[in-house]
mmCIF file with all atom_site columns, C-alpha atoms in Angstrom:
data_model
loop_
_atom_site.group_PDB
_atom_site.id
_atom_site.type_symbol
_atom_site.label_atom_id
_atom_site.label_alt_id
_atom_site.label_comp_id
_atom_site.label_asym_id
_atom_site.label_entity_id
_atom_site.label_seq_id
_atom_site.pdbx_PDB_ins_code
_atom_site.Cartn_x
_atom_site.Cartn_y
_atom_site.Cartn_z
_atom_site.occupancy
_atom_site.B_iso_or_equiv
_atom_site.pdbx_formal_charge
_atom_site.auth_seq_id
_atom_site.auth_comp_id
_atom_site.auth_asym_id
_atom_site.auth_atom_id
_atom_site.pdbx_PDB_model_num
ATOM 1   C CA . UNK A 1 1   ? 59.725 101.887 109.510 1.00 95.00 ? 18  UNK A CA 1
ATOM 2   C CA . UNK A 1 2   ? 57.309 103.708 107.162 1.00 98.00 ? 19  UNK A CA 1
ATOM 3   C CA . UNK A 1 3   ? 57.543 107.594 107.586 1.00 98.00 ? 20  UNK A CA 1
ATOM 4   C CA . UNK A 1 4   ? 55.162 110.275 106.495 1.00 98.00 ? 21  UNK A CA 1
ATOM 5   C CA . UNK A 1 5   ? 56.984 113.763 105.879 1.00 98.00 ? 22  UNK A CA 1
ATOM 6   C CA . UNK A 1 6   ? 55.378 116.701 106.019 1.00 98.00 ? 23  UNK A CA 1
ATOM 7   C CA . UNK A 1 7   ? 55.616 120.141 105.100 1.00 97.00 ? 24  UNK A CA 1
ATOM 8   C CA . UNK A 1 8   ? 53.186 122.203 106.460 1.00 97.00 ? 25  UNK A CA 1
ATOM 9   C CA . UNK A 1 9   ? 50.363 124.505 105.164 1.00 95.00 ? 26  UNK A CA 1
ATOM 10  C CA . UNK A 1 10  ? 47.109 125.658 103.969 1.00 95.00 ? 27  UNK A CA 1
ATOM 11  C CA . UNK A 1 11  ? 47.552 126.624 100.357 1.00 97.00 ? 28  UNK A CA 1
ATOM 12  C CA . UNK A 1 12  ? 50.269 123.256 99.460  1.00 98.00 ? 29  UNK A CA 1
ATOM 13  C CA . UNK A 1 13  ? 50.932 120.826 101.991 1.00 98.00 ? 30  UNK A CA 1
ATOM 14  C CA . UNK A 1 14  ? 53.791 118.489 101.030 1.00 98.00 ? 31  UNK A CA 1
ATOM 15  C CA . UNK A 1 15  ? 53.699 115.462 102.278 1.00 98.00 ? 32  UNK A CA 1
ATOM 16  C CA . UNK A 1 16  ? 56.234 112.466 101.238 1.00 98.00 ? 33  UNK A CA 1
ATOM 17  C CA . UNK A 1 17  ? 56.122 108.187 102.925 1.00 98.00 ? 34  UNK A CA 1
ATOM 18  C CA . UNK A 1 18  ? 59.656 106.349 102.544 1.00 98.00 ? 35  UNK A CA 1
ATOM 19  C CA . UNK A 1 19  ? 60.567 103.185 104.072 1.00 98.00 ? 36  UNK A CA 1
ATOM 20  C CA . UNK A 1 20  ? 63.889 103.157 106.084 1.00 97.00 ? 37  UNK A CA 1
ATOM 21  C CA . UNK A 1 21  ? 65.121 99.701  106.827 1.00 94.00 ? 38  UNK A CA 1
ATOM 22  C CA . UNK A 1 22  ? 68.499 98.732  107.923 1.00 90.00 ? 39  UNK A CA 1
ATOM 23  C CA . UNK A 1 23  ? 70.086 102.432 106.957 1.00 90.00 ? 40  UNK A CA 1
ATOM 24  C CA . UNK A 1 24  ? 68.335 102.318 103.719 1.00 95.00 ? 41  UNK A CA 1
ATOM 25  C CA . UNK A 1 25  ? 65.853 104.132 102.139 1.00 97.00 ? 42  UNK A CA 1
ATOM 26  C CA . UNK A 1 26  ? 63.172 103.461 99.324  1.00 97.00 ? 43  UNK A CA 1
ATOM 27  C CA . UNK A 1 27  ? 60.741 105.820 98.326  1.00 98.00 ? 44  UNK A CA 1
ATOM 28  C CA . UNK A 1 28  ? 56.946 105.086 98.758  1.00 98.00 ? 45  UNK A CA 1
ATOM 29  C CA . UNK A 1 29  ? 55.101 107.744 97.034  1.00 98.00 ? 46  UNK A CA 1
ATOM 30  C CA . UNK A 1 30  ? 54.647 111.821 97.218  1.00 98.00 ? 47  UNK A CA 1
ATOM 31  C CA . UNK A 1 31  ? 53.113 114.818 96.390  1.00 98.00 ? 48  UNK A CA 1
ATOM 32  C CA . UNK A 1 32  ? 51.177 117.780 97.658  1.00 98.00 ? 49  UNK A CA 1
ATOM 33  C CA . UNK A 1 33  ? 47.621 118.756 99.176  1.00 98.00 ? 50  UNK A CA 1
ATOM 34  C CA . UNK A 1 34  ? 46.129 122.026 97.685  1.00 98.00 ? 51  UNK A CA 1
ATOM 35  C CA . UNK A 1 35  ? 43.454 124.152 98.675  1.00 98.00 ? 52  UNK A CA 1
ATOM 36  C CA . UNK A 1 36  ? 42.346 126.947 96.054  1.00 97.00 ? 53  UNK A CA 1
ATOM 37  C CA . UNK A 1 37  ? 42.913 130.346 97.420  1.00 95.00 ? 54  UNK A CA 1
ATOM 38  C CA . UNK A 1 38  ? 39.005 131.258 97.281  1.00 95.00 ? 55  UNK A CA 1
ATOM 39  C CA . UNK A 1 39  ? 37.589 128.284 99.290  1.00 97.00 ? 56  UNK A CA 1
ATOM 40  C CA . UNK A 1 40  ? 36.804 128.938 102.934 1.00 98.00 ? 57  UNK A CA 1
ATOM 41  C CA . UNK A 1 41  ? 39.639 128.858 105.334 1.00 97.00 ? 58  UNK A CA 1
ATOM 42  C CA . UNK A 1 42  ? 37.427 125.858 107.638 1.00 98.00 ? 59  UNK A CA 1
ATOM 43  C CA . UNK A 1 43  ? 36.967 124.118 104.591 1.00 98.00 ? 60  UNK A CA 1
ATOM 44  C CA . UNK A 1 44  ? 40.699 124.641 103.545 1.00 98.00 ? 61  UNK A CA 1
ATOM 45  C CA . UNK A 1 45  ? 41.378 123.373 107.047 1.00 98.00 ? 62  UNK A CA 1
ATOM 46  C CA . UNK A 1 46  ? 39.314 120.231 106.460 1.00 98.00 ? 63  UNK A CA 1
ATOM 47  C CA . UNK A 1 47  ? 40.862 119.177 103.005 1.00 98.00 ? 64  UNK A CA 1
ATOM 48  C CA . UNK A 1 48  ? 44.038 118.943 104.545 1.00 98.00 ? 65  UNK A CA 1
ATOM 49  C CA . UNK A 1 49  ? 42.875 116.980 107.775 1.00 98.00 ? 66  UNK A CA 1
ATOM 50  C CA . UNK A 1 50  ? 41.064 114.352 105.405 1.00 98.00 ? 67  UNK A CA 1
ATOM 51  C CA . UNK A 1 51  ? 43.725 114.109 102.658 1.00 98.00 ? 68  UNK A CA 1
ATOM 52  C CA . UNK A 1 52  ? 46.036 113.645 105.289 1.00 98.00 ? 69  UNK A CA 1
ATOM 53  C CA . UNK A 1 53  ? 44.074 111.032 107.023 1.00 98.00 ? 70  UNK A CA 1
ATOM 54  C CA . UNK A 1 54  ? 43.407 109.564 103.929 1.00 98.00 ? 71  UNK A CA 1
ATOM 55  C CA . UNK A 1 55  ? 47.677 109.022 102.929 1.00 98.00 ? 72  UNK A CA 1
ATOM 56  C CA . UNK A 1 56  ? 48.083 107.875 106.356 1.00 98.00 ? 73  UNK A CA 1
ATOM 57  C CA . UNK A 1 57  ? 44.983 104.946 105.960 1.00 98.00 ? 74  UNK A CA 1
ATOM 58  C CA . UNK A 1 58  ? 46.389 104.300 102.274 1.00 98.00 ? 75  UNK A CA 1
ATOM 59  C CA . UNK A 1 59  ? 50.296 103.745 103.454 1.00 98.00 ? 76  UNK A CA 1
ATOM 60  C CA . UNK A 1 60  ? 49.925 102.514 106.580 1.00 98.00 ? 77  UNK A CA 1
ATOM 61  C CA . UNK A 1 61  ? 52.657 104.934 107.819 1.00 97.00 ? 78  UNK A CA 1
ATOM 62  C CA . UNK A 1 62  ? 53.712 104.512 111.489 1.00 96.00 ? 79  UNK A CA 1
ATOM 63  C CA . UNK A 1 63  ? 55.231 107.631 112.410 1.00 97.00 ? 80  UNK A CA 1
ATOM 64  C CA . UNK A 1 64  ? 55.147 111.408 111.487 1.00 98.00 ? 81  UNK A CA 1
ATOM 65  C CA . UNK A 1 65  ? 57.726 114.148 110.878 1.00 98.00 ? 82  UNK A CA 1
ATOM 66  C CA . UNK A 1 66  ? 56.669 118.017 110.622 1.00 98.00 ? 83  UNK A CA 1
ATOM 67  C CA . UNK A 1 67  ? 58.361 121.203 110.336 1.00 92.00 ? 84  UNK A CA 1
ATOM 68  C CA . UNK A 1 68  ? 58.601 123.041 113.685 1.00 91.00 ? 85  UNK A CA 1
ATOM 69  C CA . UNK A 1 69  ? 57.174 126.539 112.562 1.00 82.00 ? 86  UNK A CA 1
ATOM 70  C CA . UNK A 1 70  ? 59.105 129.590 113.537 1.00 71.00 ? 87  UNK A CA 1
ATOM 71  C CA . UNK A 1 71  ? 57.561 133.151 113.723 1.00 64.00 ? 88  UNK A CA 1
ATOM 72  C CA . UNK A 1 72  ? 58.416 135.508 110.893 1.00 64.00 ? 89  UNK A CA 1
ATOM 73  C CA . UNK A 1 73  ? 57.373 138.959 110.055 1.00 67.00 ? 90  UNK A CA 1
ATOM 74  C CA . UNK A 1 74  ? 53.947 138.126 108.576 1.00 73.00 ? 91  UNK A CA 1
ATOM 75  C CA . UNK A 1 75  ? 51.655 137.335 111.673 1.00 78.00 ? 92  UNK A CA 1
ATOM 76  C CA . UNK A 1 76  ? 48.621 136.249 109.621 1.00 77.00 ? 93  UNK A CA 1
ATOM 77  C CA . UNK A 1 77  ? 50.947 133.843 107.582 1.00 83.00 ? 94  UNK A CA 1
ATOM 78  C CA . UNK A 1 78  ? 52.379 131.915 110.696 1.00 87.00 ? 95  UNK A CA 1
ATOM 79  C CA . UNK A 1 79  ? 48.711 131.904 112.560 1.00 90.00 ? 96  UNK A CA 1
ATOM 80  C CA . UNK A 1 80  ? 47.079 130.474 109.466 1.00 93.00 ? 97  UNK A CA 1
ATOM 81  C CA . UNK A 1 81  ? 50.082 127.822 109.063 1.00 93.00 ? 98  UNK A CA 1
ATOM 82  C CA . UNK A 1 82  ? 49.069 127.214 112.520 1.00 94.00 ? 99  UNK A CA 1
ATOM 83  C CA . UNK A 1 83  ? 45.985 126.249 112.289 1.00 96.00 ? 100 UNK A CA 1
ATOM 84  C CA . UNK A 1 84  ? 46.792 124.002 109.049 1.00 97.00 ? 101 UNK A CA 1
ATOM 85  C CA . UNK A 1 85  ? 49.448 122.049 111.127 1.00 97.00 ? 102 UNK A CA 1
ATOM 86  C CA . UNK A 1 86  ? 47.236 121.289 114.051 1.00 97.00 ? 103 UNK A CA 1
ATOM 87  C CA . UNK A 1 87  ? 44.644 119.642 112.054 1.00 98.00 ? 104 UNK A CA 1
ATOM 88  C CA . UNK A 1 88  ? 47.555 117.578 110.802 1.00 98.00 ? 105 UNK A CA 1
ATOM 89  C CA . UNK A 1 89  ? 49.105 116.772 113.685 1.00 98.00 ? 106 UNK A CA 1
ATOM 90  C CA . UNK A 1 90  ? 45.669 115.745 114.596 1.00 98.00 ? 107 UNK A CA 1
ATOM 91  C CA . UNK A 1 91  ? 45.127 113.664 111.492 1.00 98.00 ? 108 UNK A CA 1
ATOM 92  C CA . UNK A 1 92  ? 48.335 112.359 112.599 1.00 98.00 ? 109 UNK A CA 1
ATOM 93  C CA . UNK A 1 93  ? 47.407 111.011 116.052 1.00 97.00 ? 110 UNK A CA 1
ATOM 94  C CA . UNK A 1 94  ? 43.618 110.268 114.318 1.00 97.00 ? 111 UNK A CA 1
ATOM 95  C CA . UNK A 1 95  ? 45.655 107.173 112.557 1.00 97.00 ? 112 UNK A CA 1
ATOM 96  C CA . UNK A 1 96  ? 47.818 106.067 115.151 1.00 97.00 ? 113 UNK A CA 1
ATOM 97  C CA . UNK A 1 97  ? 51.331 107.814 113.981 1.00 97.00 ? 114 UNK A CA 1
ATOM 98  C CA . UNK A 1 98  ? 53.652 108.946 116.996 1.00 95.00 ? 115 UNK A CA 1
ATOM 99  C CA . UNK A 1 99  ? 54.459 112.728 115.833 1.00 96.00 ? 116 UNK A CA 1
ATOM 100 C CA . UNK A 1 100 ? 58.378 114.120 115.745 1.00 97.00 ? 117 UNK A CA 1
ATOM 101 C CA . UNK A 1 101 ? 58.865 117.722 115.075 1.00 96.00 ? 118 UNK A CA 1
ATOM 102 C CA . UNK A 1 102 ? 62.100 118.992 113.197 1.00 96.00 ? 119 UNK A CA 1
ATOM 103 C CA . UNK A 1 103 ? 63.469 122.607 112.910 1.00 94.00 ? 120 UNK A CA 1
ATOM 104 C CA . UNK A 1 104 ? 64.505 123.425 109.771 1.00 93.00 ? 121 UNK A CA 1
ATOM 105 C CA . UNK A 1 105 ? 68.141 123.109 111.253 1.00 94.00 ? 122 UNK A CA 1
ATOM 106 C CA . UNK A 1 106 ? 67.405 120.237 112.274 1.00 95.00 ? 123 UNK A CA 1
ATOM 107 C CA . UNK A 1 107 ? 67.106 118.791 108.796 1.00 96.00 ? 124 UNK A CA 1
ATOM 108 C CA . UNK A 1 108 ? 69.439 120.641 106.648 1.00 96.00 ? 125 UNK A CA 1
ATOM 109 C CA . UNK A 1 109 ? 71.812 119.138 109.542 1.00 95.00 ? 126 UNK A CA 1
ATOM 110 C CA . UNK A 1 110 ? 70.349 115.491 109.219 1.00 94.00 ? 127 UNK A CA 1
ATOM 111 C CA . UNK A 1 111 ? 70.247 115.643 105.070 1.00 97.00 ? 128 UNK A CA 1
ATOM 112 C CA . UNK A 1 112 ? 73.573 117.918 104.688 1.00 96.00 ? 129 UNK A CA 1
ATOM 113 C CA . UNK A 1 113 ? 75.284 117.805 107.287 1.00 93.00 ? 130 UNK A CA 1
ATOM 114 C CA . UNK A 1 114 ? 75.143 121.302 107.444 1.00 91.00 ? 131 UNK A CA 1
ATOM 115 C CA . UNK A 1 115 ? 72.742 123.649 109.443 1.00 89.00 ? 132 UNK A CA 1
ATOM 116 C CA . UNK A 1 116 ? 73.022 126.547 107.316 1.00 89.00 ? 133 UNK A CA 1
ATOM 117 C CA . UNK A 1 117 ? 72.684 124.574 104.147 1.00 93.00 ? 134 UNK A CA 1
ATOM 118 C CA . UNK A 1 118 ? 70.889 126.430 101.095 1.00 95.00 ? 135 UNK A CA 1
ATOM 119 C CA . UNK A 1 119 ? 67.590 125.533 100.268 1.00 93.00 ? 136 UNK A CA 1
ATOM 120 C CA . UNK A 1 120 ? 68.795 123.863 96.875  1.00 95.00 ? 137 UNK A CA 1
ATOM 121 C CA . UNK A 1 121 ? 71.290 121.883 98.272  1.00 96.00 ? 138 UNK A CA 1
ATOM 122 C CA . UNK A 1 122 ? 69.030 120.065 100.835 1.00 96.00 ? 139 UNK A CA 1
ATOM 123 C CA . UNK A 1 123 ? 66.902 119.446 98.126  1.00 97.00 ? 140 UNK A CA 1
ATOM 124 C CA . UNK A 1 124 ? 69.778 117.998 95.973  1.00 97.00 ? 141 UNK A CA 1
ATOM 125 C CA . UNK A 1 125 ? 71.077 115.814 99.011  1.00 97.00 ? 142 UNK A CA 1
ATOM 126 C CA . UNK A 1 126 ? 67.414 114.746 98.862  1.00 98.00 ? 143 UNK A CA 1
ATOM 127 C CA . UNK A 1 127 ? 67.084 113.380 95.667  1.00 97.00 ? 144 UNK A CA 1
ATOM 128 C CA . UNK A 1 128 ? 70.690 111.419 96.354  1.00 97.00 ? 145 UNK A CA 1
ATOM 129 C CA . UNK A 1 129 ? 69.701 110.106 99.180  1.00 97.00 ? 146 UNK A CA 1
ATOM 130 C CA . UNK A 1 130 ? 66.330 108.732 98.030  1.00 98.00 ? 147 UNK A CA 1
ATOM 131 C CA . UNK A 1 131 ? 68.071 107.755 94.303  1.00 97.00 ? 148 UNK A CA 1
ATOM 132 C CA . UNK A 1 132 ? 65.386 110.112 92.464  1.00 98.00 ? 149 UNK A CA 1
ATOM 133 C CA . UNK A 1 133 ? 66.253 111.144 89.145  1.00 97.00 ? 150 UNK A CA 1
ATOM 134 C CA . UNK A 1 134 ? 64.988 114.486 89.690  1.00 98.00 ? 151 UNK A CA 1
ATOM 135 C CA . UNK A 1 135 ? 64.184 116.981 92.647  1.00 97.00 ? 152 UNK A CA 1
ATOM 136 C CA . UNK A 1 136 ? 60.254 116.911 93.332  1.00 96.00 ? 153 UNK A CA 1
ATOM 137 C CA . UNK A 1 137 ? 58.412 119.449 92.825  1.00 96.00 ? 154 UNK A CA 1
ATOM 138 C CA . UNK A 1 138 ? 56.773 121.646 94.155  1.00 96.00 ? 155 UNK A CA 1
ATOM 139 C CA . UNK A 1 139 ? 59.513 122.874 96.761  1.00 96.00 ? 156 UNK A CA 1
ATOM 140 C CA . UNK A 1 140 ? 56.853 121.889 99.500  1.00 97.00 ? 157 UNK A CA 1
ATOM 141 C CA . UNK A 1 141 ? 57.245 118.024 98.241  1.00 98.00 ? 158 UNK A CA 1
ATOM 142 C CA . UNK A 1 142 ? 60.565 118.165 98.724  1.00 97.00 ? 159 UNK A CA 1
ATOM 143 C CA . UNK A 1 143 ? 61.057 119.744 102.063 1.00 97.00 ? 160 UNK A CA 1
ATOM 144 C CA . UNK A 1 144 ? 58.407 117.116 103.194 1.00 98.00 ? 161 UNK A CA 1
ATOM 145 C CA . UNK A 1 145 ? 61.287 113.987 101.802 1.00 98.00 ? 162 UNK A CA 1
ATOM 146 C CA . UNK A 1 146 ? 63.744 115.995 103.568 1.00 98.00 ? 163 UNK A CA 1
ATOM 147 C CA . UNK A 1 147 ? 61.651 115.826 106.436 1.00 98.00 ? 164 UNK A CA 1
ATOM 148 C CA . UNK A 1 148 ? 61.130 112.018 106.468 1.00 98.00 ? 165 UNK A CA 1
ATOM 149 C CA . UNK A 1 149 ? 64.998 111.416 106.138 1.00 98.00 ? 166 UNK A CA 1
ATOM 150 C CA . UNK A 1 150 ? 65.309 113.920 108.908 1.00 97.00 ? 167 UNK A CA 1
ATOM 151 C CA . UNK A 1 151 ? 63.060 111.990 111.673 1.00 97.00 ? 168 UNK A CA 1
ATOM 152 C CA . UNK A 1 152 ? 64.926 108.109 109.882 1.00 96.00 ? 169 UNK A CA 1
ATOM 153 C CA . UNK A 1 153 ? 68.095 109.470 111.221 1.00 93.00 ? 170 UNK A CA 1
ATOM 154 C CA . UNK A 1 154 ? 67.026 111.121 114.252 1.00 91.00 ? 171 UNK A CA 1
ATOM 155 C CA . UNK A 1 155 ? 65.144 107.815 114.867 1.00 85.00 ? 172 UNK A CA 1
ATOM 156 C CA . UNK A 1 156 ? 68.118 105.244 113.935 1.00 65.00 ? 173 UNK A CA 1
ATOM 157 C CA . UNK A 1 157 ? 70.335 106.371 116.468 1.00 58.00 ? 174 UNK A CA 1
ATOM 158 C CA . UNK A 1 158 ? 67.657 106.390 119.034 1.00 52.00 ? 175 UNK A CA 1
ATOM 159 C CA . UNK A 1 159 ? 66.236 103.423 118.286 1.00 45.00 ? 176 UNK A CA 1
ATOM 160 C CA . UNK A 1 160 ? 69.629 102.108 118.114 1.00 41.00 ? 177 UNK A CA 1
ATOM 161 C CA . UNK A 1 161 ? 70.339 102.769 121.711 1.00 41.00 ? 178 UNK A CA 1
ATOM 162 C CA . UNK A 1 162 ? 67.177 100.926 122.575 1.00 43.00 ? 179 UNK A CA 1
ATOM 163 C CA . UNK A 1 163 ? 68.348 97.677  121.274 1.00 37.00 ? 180 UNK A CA 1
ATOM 164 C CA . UNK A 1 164 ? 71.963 97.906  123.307 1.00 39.00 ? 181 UNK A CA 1
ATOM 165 C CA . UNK A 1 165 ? 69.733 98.232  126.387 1.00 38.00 ? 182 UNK A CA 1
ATOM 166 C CA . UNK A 1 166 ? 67.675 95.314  125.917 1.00 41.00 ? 183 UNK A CA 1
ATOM 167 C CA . UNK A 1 167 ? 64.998 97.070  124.937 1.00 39.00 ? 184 UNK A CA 1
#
């Protein structure tokens, strides 16, 4: 199964495509959408949609994983995030990709088995689990590999249970 992570925004949008096959995983490629702070916010919003669409055409990826938002104190902040992750969930369904959503405790569980991991140690468990030498960067790249790894194992066991069903 080919996975696109995602971490969702306007400014950097993190994105990250591994393979998982047989409870192993192998890296495809990542990195990070950016939008310069001065462009319009409709034109920020389309970047995103067709870089998005544009990963999705170039790996072939079959399902997507983004971050559940929560509400925090900055209203603007969360709205604008929003909007950014509906034009990627859009993108999403544009190219045929089922999407999963994951809270954030729902990954640091999945990655470190812990749901009140730190930041740095889900991204440390990250770069084990996907045999990187070092931790991507920026942050957003990384939380979008965490991601991916988050909706592999959410998806092995289900897909698991499938198969003793006759599925």
């Amino acid at each position: 199964m080919r996975i696109l992570g995602i971490d969702p925004g306007y400014a950097t949008v993190g994105w990250g495509v591994v393979d998982y096959q047989s409870n192993r995983f192998s890296v495809v490629d990542y990195g990070a959408i950016t939008t310069p702070a001065g462009m319009d916010f409709s034109c920020r919003l389309e970047r995103v949609f067709d870089d998005v669409c544009a990963i999705a055409e170039r790996y072939k990826t079959e399902a997507m994983a983004i971050e559940k938002l929560f509400y925090n104190t900055n209203a603007k902040t969360v709205i604008d995030v929003s909007q950014a992750r509906g034009v990627i969930v859009l993108a999403g369904h544009k190219n045929g990709m089922e999407v999963f959503e994951y809270t954030p405790l729902q990954v640091k569980q999945s990655v470190v088995g812990y749901g009140r991991a730190e930041k740095k140690q889900v991204q440390e468990m990250t770069r084990i689990i996907l045999a990187l030498e070092k931790i991507p960067k920026p942050d957003d790249t990384a939380d979008a590999l965490a991601m991916a790894i988050c909706h592999a194992h959410a998806s092995g066991s289900m897909l698991g249970r499938l198969r003793q069903c006759g599925r």
